[in-house]
């Protein structure tokens, strides 16, 4: 059974850090792009970062560049999102998702929208507040 399971969310003060994990099972993980998306109350789901199947192509949203780092360990079927210097506006439910590694899904200059991603996790809440 295909699964993506996020973990690592929680409550953190502004300026703090969290590391999210996305553990995959039930599919050939190393064939897939993994993306992180987030959705705040009353807002649309937005792309945060993505990483290609080999890890050679990475994209970050402008709002998180320099603060977030995505990585993957294909031996562990896991993708990580290290989030530093967190701000209140980073508060959202964070989702990981998987997409077949087609050209253009995840490149340095663009991250495909949520409709391109086939499989989704259940989400993990990140709250940044003092």
Short mmCIF file of N, CA and C in Angstrom, two decimals:
data_model
loop_
_atom_site.label_atom_id
_atom_site.label_comp_id
_atom_site.label_asym_id
_atom_site.label_seq_id
_atom_site.Cartn_x
_atom_site.Cartn_y
_atom_site.Cartn_z
N UNK A 1 0.84 -1.19 0.00
CA UNK A 1 0.00 0.00 0.00
C UNK A 1 0.88 1.24 0.00
N UNK A 2 0.60 2.15 -0.94
CA UNK A 2 1.41 3.36 -1.06
C UNK A 2 1.11 4.31 0.09
N UNK A 3 2.17 4.81 0.70
CA UNK A 3 2.01 5.75 1.80
C UNK A 3 3.10 6.80 1.81
N UNK A 4 2.71 8.01 2.16
CA UNK A 4 3.63 9.08 2.49
C UNK A 4 3.23 9.56 3.88
N UNK A 5 4.18 9.57 4.80
CA UNK A 5 3.87 9.95 6.17
C UNK A 5 4.81 11.06 6.61
N UNK A 6 4.23 12.22 6.91
CA UNK A 6 5.01 13.35 7.40
C UNK A 6 5.13 13.29 8.91
N UNK A 7 6.23 13.81 9.42
CA UNK A 7 6.42 13.95 10.86
C UNK A 7 7.36 15.11 11.12
N UNK A 8 7.41 15.52 12.38
CA UNK A 8 8.35 16.57 12.77
C UNK A 8 7.74 17.94 12.99
N UNK A 9 6.46 18.08 12.72
CA UNK A 9 5.82 19.36 12.96
C UNK A 9 5.66 19.65 14.44
N UNK A 10 5.23 20.87 14.73
CA UNK A 10 5.02 21.25 16.12
C UNK A 10 4.95 22.74 16.29
N UNK A 11 5.02 23.15 17.55
CA UNK A 11 4.99 24.57 17.91
C UNK A 11 6.42 25.04 18.18
N UNK A 12 6.79 26.14 17.56
CA UNK A 12 8.14 26.67 17.72
C UNK A 12 8.07 28.19 17.78
N UNK A 13 8.98 28.80 18.50
CA UNK A 13 9.01 30.26 18.57
C UNK A 13 9.63 30.85 17.30
N UNK A 14 9.29 32.08 17.00
CA UNK A 14 9.94 32.74 15.85
C UNK A 14 11.45 32.69 15.97
N UNK A 15 12.09 32.39 14.86
CA UNK A 15 13.54 32.24 14.85
C UNK A 15 14.01 30.83 15.11
N UNK A 16 13.10 29.97 15.50
CA UNK A 16 13.45 28.59 15.80
C UNK A 16 13.54 27.72 14.56
N UNK A 17 13.77 26.44 14.81
CA UNK A 17 13.97 25.47 13.72
C UNK A 17 13.13 24.23 13.94
N UNK A 18 12.78 23.60 12.84
CA UNK A 18 12.15 22.29 12.84
C UNK A 18 12.68 21.50 11.65
N UNK A 19 12.67 20.19 11.77
CA UNK A 19 13.00 19.34 10.63
C UNK A 19 11.82 18.41 10.37
N UNK A 20 11.25 18.56 9.21
CA UNK A 20 10.15 17.68 8.80
C UNK A 20 10.73 16.48 8.05
N UNK A 21 10.09 15.35 8.22
CA UNK A 21 10.45 14.14 7.49
C UNK A 21 9.24 13.64 6.71
N UNK A 22 9.51 13.05 5.58
CA UNK A 22 8.47 12.43 4.76
C UNK A 22 8.95 11.02 4.44
N UNK A 23 8.33 10.05 5.06
CA UNK A 23 8.72 8.65 4.88
C UNK A 23 7.77 7.99 3.88
N UNK A 24 8.34 7.36 2.88
CA UNK A 24 7.54 6.77 1.80
C UNK A 24 7.62 5.25 1.84
N UNK A 25 6.54 4.62 1.40
CA UNK A 25 6.52 3.17 1.28
C UNK A 25 5.50 2.78 0.23
N UNK A 26 5.68 1.59 -0.34
CA UNK A 26 4.70 1.07 -1.28
C UNK A 26 4.88 1.48 -2.72
N UNK A 27 5.95 2.21 -3.04
CA UNK A 27 6.23 2.55 -4.44
C UNK A 27 7.73 2.73 -4.60
N UNK A 28 8.16 2.82 -5.86
CA UNK A 28 9.59 2.91 -6.15
C UNK A 28 10.04 4.34 -5.92
N UNK A 29 10.41 4.59 -4.70
CA UNK A 29 10.66 5.95 -4.22
C UNK A 29 11.66 6.71 -5.09
N UNK A 30 12.72 6.03 -5.51
CA UNK A 30 13.79 6.76 -6.19
C UNK A 30 13.44 7.13 -7.63
N UNK A 31 12.25 6.80 -8.10
CA UNK A 31 11.78 7.25 -9.41
C UNK A 31 11.00 8.56 -9.33
N UNK A 32 10.73 9.02 -8.12
CA UNK A 32 9.77 10.11 -7.94
C UNK A 32 10.40 11.40 -7.44
N UNK A 33 9.89 12.49 -7.97
CA UNK A 33 10.11 13.81 -7.37
C UNK A 33 9.29 13.87 -6.09
N UNK A 34 9.86 14.48 -5.06
CA UNK A 34 9.11 14.74 -3.83
C UNK A 34 9.02 16.25 -3.63
N UNK A 35 7.82 16.69 -3.38
CA UNK A 35 7.59 18.11 -3.11
C UNK A 35 7.02 18.33 -1.73
N UNK A 36 7.33 19.48 -1.17
CA UNK A 36 6.70 19.93 0.06
C UNK A 36 5.78 21.09 -0.29
N UNK A 37 4.58 21.01 0.20
CA UNK A 37 3.58 22.06 0.04
C UNK A 37 3.09 22.47 1.43
N UNK A 38 2.47 23.63 1.50
CA UNK A 38 1.88 24.04 2.77
C UNK A 38 0.57 24.77 2.49
N UNK A 39 -0.30 24.71 3.48
CA UNK A 39 -1.58 25.38 3.36
C UNK A 39 -1.96 25.99 4.70
N UNK A 40 -2.09 27.30 4.69
CA UNK A 40 -2.52 28.03 5.87
C UNK A 40 -4.03 28.22 5.82
N UNK A 41 -4.67 28.43 6.96
CA UNK A 41 -6.12 28.61 6.97
C UNK A 41 -6.57 29.73 6.04
N UNK A 42 -7.53 29.43 5.19
CA UNK A 42 -8.07 30.43 4.29
C UNK A 42 -7.21 30.73 3.07
N UNK A 43 -6.12 29.99 2.91
CA UNK A 43 -5.23 30.24 1.77
C UNK A 43 -5.12 28.99 0.90
N UNK A 44 -4.68 29.21 -0.32
CA UNK A 44 -4.47 28.09 -1.23
C UNK A 44 -3.20 27.33 -0.85
N UNK A 45 -3.16 26.07 -1.27
CA UNK A 45 -1.96 25.27 -1.06
C UNK A 45 -0.86 25.82 -1.94
N UNK A 46 0.32 26.00 -1.37
CA UNK A 46 1.44 26.56 -2.12
C UNK A 46 2.65 25.65 -2.04
N UNK A 47 3.43 25.67 -3.12
CA UNK A 47 4.65 24.90 -3.14
C UNK A 47 5.73 25.55 -2.30
N UNK A 48 6.44 24.75 -1.55
CA UNK A 48 7.52 25.23 -0.69
C UNK A 48 8.88 24.84 -1.28
N UNK A 49 9.02 23.58 -1.64
CA UNK A 49 10.28 23.08 -2.16
C UNK A 49 10.06 21.75 -2.83
N UNK A 50 10.97 21.40 -3.73
CA UNK A 50 10.90 20.08 -4.36
C UNK A 50 12.31 19.59 -4.60
N UNK A 51 12.43 18.27 -4.77
CA UNK A 51 13.72 17.66 -5.03
C UNK A 51 13.50 16.53 -6.03
N UNK A 52 14.34 16.48 -7.05
CA UNK A 52 14.20 15.46 -8.08
C UNK A 52 14.57 14.09 -7.54
N UNK A 53 14.33 13.08 -8.37
CA UNK A 53 14.49 11.71 -7.91
C UNK A 53 15.91 11.41 -7.44
N UNK A 54 16.89 11.97 -8.11
CA UNK A 54 18.29 11.74 -7.74
C UNK A 54 18.81 12.77 -6.74
N UNK A 55 18.03 13.82 -6.53
CA UNK A 55 18.48 14.91 -5.66
C UNK A 55 19.27 15.98 -6.39
N UNK A 56 19.42 15.81 -7.70
CA UNK A 56 20.24 16.76 -8.46
C UNK A 56 19.55 18.06 -8.80
N UNK A 57 18.25 18.10 -8.74
CA UNK A 57 17.50 19.34 -9.03
C UNK A 57 16.64 19.67 -7.82
N UNK A 58 16.74 20.92 -7.41
CA UNK A 58 16.04 21.40 -6.22
C UNK A 58 15.44 22.76 -6.53
N UNK A 59 14.30 23.01 -5.99
CA UNK A 59 13.66 24.32 -6.11
C UNK A 59 13.12 24.74 -4.76
N UNK A 60 13.20 26.05 -4.51
CA UNK A 60 12.62 26.63 -3.30
C UNK A 60 11.72 27.80 -3.67
N UNK A 61 10.63 27.93 -2.95
CA UNK A 61 9.83 29.14 -3.08
C UNK A 61 10.65 30.33 -2.59
N UNK A 62 10.40 31.49 -3.17
CA UNK A 62 11.16 32.69 -2.80
C UNK A 62 11.03 32.98 -1.31
N UNK A 63 9.88 32.69 -0.75
CA UNK A 63 9.63 33.02 0.65
C UNK A 63 10.44 32.19 1.63
N UNK A 64 11.04 31.08 1.17
CA UNK A 64 11.78 30.22 2.09
C UNK A 64 13.25 30.09 1.71
N UNK A 65 13.65 30.66 0.60
CA UNK A 65 15.05 30.56 0.16
C UNK A 65 15.99 31.10 1.23
N UNK A 66 17.05 30.34 1.47
CA UNK A 66 18.02 30.74 2.47
C UNK A 66 17.67 30.31 3.88
N UNK A 67 16.44 29.85 4.08
CA UNK A 67 16.01 29.41 5.42
C UNK A 67 15.70 27.92 5.47
N UNK A 68 15.16 27.38 4.38
CA UNK A 68 14.78 25.97 4.32
C UNK A 68 15.76 25.20 3.45
N UNK A 69 15.98 23.94 3.79
CA UNK A 69 16.83 23.06 3.01
C UNK A 69 16.15 21.71 2.84
N UNK A 70 16.02 21.29 1.59
CA UNK A 70 15.42 19.99 1.31
C UNK A 70 16.53 19.00 0.99
N UNK A 71 16.32 17.75 1.40
CA UNK A 71 17.28 16.69 1.09
C UNK A 71 16.53 15.37 1.05
N UNK A 72 17.18 14.37 0.48
CA UNK A 72 16.54 13.06 0.45
C UNK A 72 17.58 11.97 0.65
N UNK A 73 17.12 10.88 1.24
CA UNK A 73 17.94 9.69 1.45
C UNK A 73 17.17 8.54 0.79
N UNK A 74 17.56 8.20 -0.42
CA UNK A 74 16.82 7.16 -1.15
C UNK A 74 16.97 5.79 -0.51
N UNK A 75 18.05 5.58 0.21
CA UNK A 75 18.23 4.29 0.90
C UNK A 75 17.21 4.13 2.03
N UNK A 76 16.75 5.26 2.58
CA UNK A 76 15.78 5.23 3.66
C UNK A 76 14.38 5.62 3.18
N UNK A 77 14.22 5.86 1.88
CA UNK A 77 12.92 6.28 1.34
C UNK A 77 12.35 7.48 2.10
N UNK A 78 13.21 8.44 2.35
CA UNK A 78 12.81 9.58 3.18
C UNK A 78 13.32 10.89 2.58
N UNK A 79 12.47 11.90 2.65
CA UNK A 79 12.85 13.27 2.29
C UNK A 79 12.72 14.13 3.53
N UNK A 80 13.64 15.07 3.67
CA UNK A 80 13.66 15.95 4.83
C UNK A 80 13.48 17.40 4.38
N UNK A 81 12.90 18.18 5.26
CA UNK A 81 12.83 19.63 5.06
C UNK A 81 13.31 20.29 6.35
N UNK A 82 14.53 20.79 6.31
CA UNK A 82 15.10 21.51 7.45
C UNK A 82 14.63 22.96 7.36
N UNK A 83 13.96 23.42 8.39
CA UNK A 83 13.39 24.77 8.39
C UNK A 83 14.03 25.57 9.51
N UNK A 84 14.77 26.58 9.15
CA UNK A 84 15.45 27.46 10.11
C UNK A 84 14.87 28.87 10.04
N UNK A 85 15.16 29.66 11.04
CA UNK A 85 14.72 31.06 11.10
C UNK A 85 13.22 31.16 10.80
N UNK A 86 12.47 30.34 11.46
CA UNK A 86 11.03 30.27 11.18
C UNK A 86 10.33 31.57 11.56
N UNK A 87 9.32 31.90 10.78
CA UNK A 87 8.55 33.12 10.97
C UNK A 87 7.08 32.76 11.20
N UNK A 88 6.33 33.64 11.82
CA UNK A 88 4.90 33.34 12.01
C UNK A 88 4.18 33.04 10.70
N UNK A 89 4.60 33.66 9.62
CA UNK A 89 3.95 33.40 8.33
C UNK A 89 4.27 32.03 7.75
N UNK A 90 5.16 31.29 8.38
CA UNK A 90 5.40 29.90 7.97
C UNK A 90 4.38 28.94 8.58
N UNK A 91 3.54 29.44 9.45
CA UNK A 91 2.52 28.60 10.08
C UNK A 91 1.56 28.04 9.04
N UNK A 92 1.43 26.73 9.03
CA UNK A 92 0.59 26.06 8.04
C UNK A 92 0.63 24.55 8.31
N UNK A 93 -0.23 23.84 7.60
CA UNK A 93 -0.10 22.39 7.52
C UNK A 93 0.84 22.09 6.35
N UNK A 94 1.85 21.31 6.61
CA UNK A 94 2.84 20.98 5.59
C UNK A 94 2.58 19.55 5.09
N UNK A 95 2.57 19.42 3.77
CA UNK A 95 2.31 18.15 3.11
C UNK A 95 3.50 17.78 2.23
N UNK A 96 3.83 16.50 2.19
CA UNK A 96 4.74 16.04 1.16
C UNK A 96 3.93 15.28 0.12
N UNK A 97 4.45 15.28 -1.10
CA UNK A 97 3.75 14.68 -2.21
C UNK A 97 4.76 14.13 -3.20
N UNK A 98 4.33 13.14 -3.98
CA UNK A 98 5.21 12.48 -4.93
C UNK A 98 4.68 12.63 -6.35
N UNK A 99 5.60 12.91 -7.27
CA UNK A 99 5.26 13.03 -8.68
C UNK A 99 6.27 12.25 -9.50
N UNK A 100 5.80 11.66 -10.58
CA UNK A 100 6.73 10.98 -11.49
C UNK A 100 7.76 12.00 -11.98
N UNK A 101 8.98 11.57 -12.13
CA UNK A 101 10.10 12.47 -12.41
C UNK A 101 10.14 12.92 -13.86
N UNK A 102 9.06 13.54 -14.33
CA UNK A 102 9.04 14.12 -15.68
C UNK A 102 9.81 15.42 -15.70
N UNK A 103 10.40 15.75 -16.88
CA UNK A 103 11.08 17.04 -16.99
C UNK A 103 10.12 18.18 -16.68
N UNK A 104 10.58 19.13 -15.92
CA UNK A 104 9.77 20.30 -15.61
C UNK A 104 9.00 20.22 -14.32
N UNK A 105 8.91 19.02 -13.74
CA UNK A 105 8.17 18.91 -12.47
C UNK A 105 8.93 19.62 -11.36
N UNK A 106 10.25 19.46 -11.40
CA UNK A 106 11.08 20.10 -10.38
C UNK A 106 12.40 20.48 -11.01
N UNK A 107 12.57 21.76 -11.28
CA UNK A 107 13.83 22.27 -11.78
C UNK A 107 14.21 23.50 -10.96
N UNK A 108 15.39 23.97 -11.15
CA UNK A 108 15.88 25.07 -10.30
C UNK A 108 15.01 26.32 -10.40
N UNK A 109 14.40 26.51 -11.55
CA UNK A 109 13.64 27.74 -11.77
C UNK A 109 12.13 27.56 -11.62
N UNK A 110 11.68 26.36 -11.37
CA UNK A 110 10.24 26.14 -11.32
C UNK A 110 9.90 24.88 -10.55
N UNK A 111 8.83 24.97 -9.81
CA UNK A 111 8.25 23.80 -9.15
C UNK A 111 6.83 23.65 -9.66
N UNK A 112 6.48 22.48 -10.17
CA UNK A 112 5.14 22.25 -10.69
C UNK A 112 4.10 22.37 -9.58
N UNK A 113 2.89 22.71 -9.97
CA UNK A 113 1.82 22.89 -9.00
C UNK A 113 1.31 21.58 -8.45
N UNK A 114 0.44 21.64 -7.44
CA UNK A 114 -0.03 20.43 -6.77
C UNK A 114 -0.73 19.44 -7.69
N UNK A 115 -1.34 19.90 -8.77
CA UNK A 115 -2.04 18.97 -9.66
C UNK A 115 -1.11 17.97 -10.34
N UNK A 116 0.20 18.28 -10.38
CA UNK A 116 1.16 17.37 -11.02
C UNK A 116 1.59 16.24 -10.09
N UNK A 117 1.22 16.34 -8.82
CA UNK A 117 1.66 15.36 -7.83
C UNK A 117 0.55 14.34 -7.61
N UNK A 118 0.94 13.07 -7.64
CA UNK A 118 -0.05 11.99 -7.62
C UNK A 118 -0.38 11.51 -6.22
N UNK A 119 0.60 11.50 -5.35
CA UNK A 119 0.42 10.89 -4.04
C UNK A 119 0.73 11.91 -2.96
N UNK A 120 -0.09 11.89 -1.91
CA UNK A 120 0.01 12.89 -0.86
C UNK A 120 0.00 12.26 0.52
N UNK A 121 0.75 12.89 1.43
CA UNK A 121 0.66 12.52 2.83
C UNK A 121 -0.50 13.21 3.51
N UNK A 122 -0.67 12.94 4.79
CA UNK A 122 -1.81 13.48 5.54
C UNK A 122 -1.54 14.87 6.11
N UNK A 123 -0.29 15.28 6.11
CA UNK A 123 0.07 16.62 6.58
C UNK A 123 0.54 16.63 8.02
N UNK A 124 1.35 17.63 8.34
CA UNK A 124 1.81 17.85 9.70
C UNK A 124 1.74 19.35 9.99
N UNK A 125 1.23 19.69 11.16
CA UNK A 125 1.02 21.09 11.51
C UNK A 125 2.32 21.72 12.00
N UNK A 126 2.63 22.87 11.45
CA UNK A 126 3.74 23.70 11.93
C UNK A 126 3.15 25.03 12.39
N UNK A 127 3.41 25.37 13.63
CA UNK A 127 2.92 26.63 14.20
C UNK A 127 4.10 27.41 14.75
N UNK A 128 4.26 28.62 14.25
CA UNK A 128 5.34 29.49 14.68
C UNK A 128 4.72 30.65 15.44
N UNK A 129 4.95 30.65 16.73
CA UNK A 129 4.30 31.65 17.58
C UNK A 129 5.08 31.81 18.88
N UNK A 130 5.05 33.03 19.41
CA UNK A 130 5.68 33.26 20.71
C UNK A 130 4.64 33.13 21.83
#
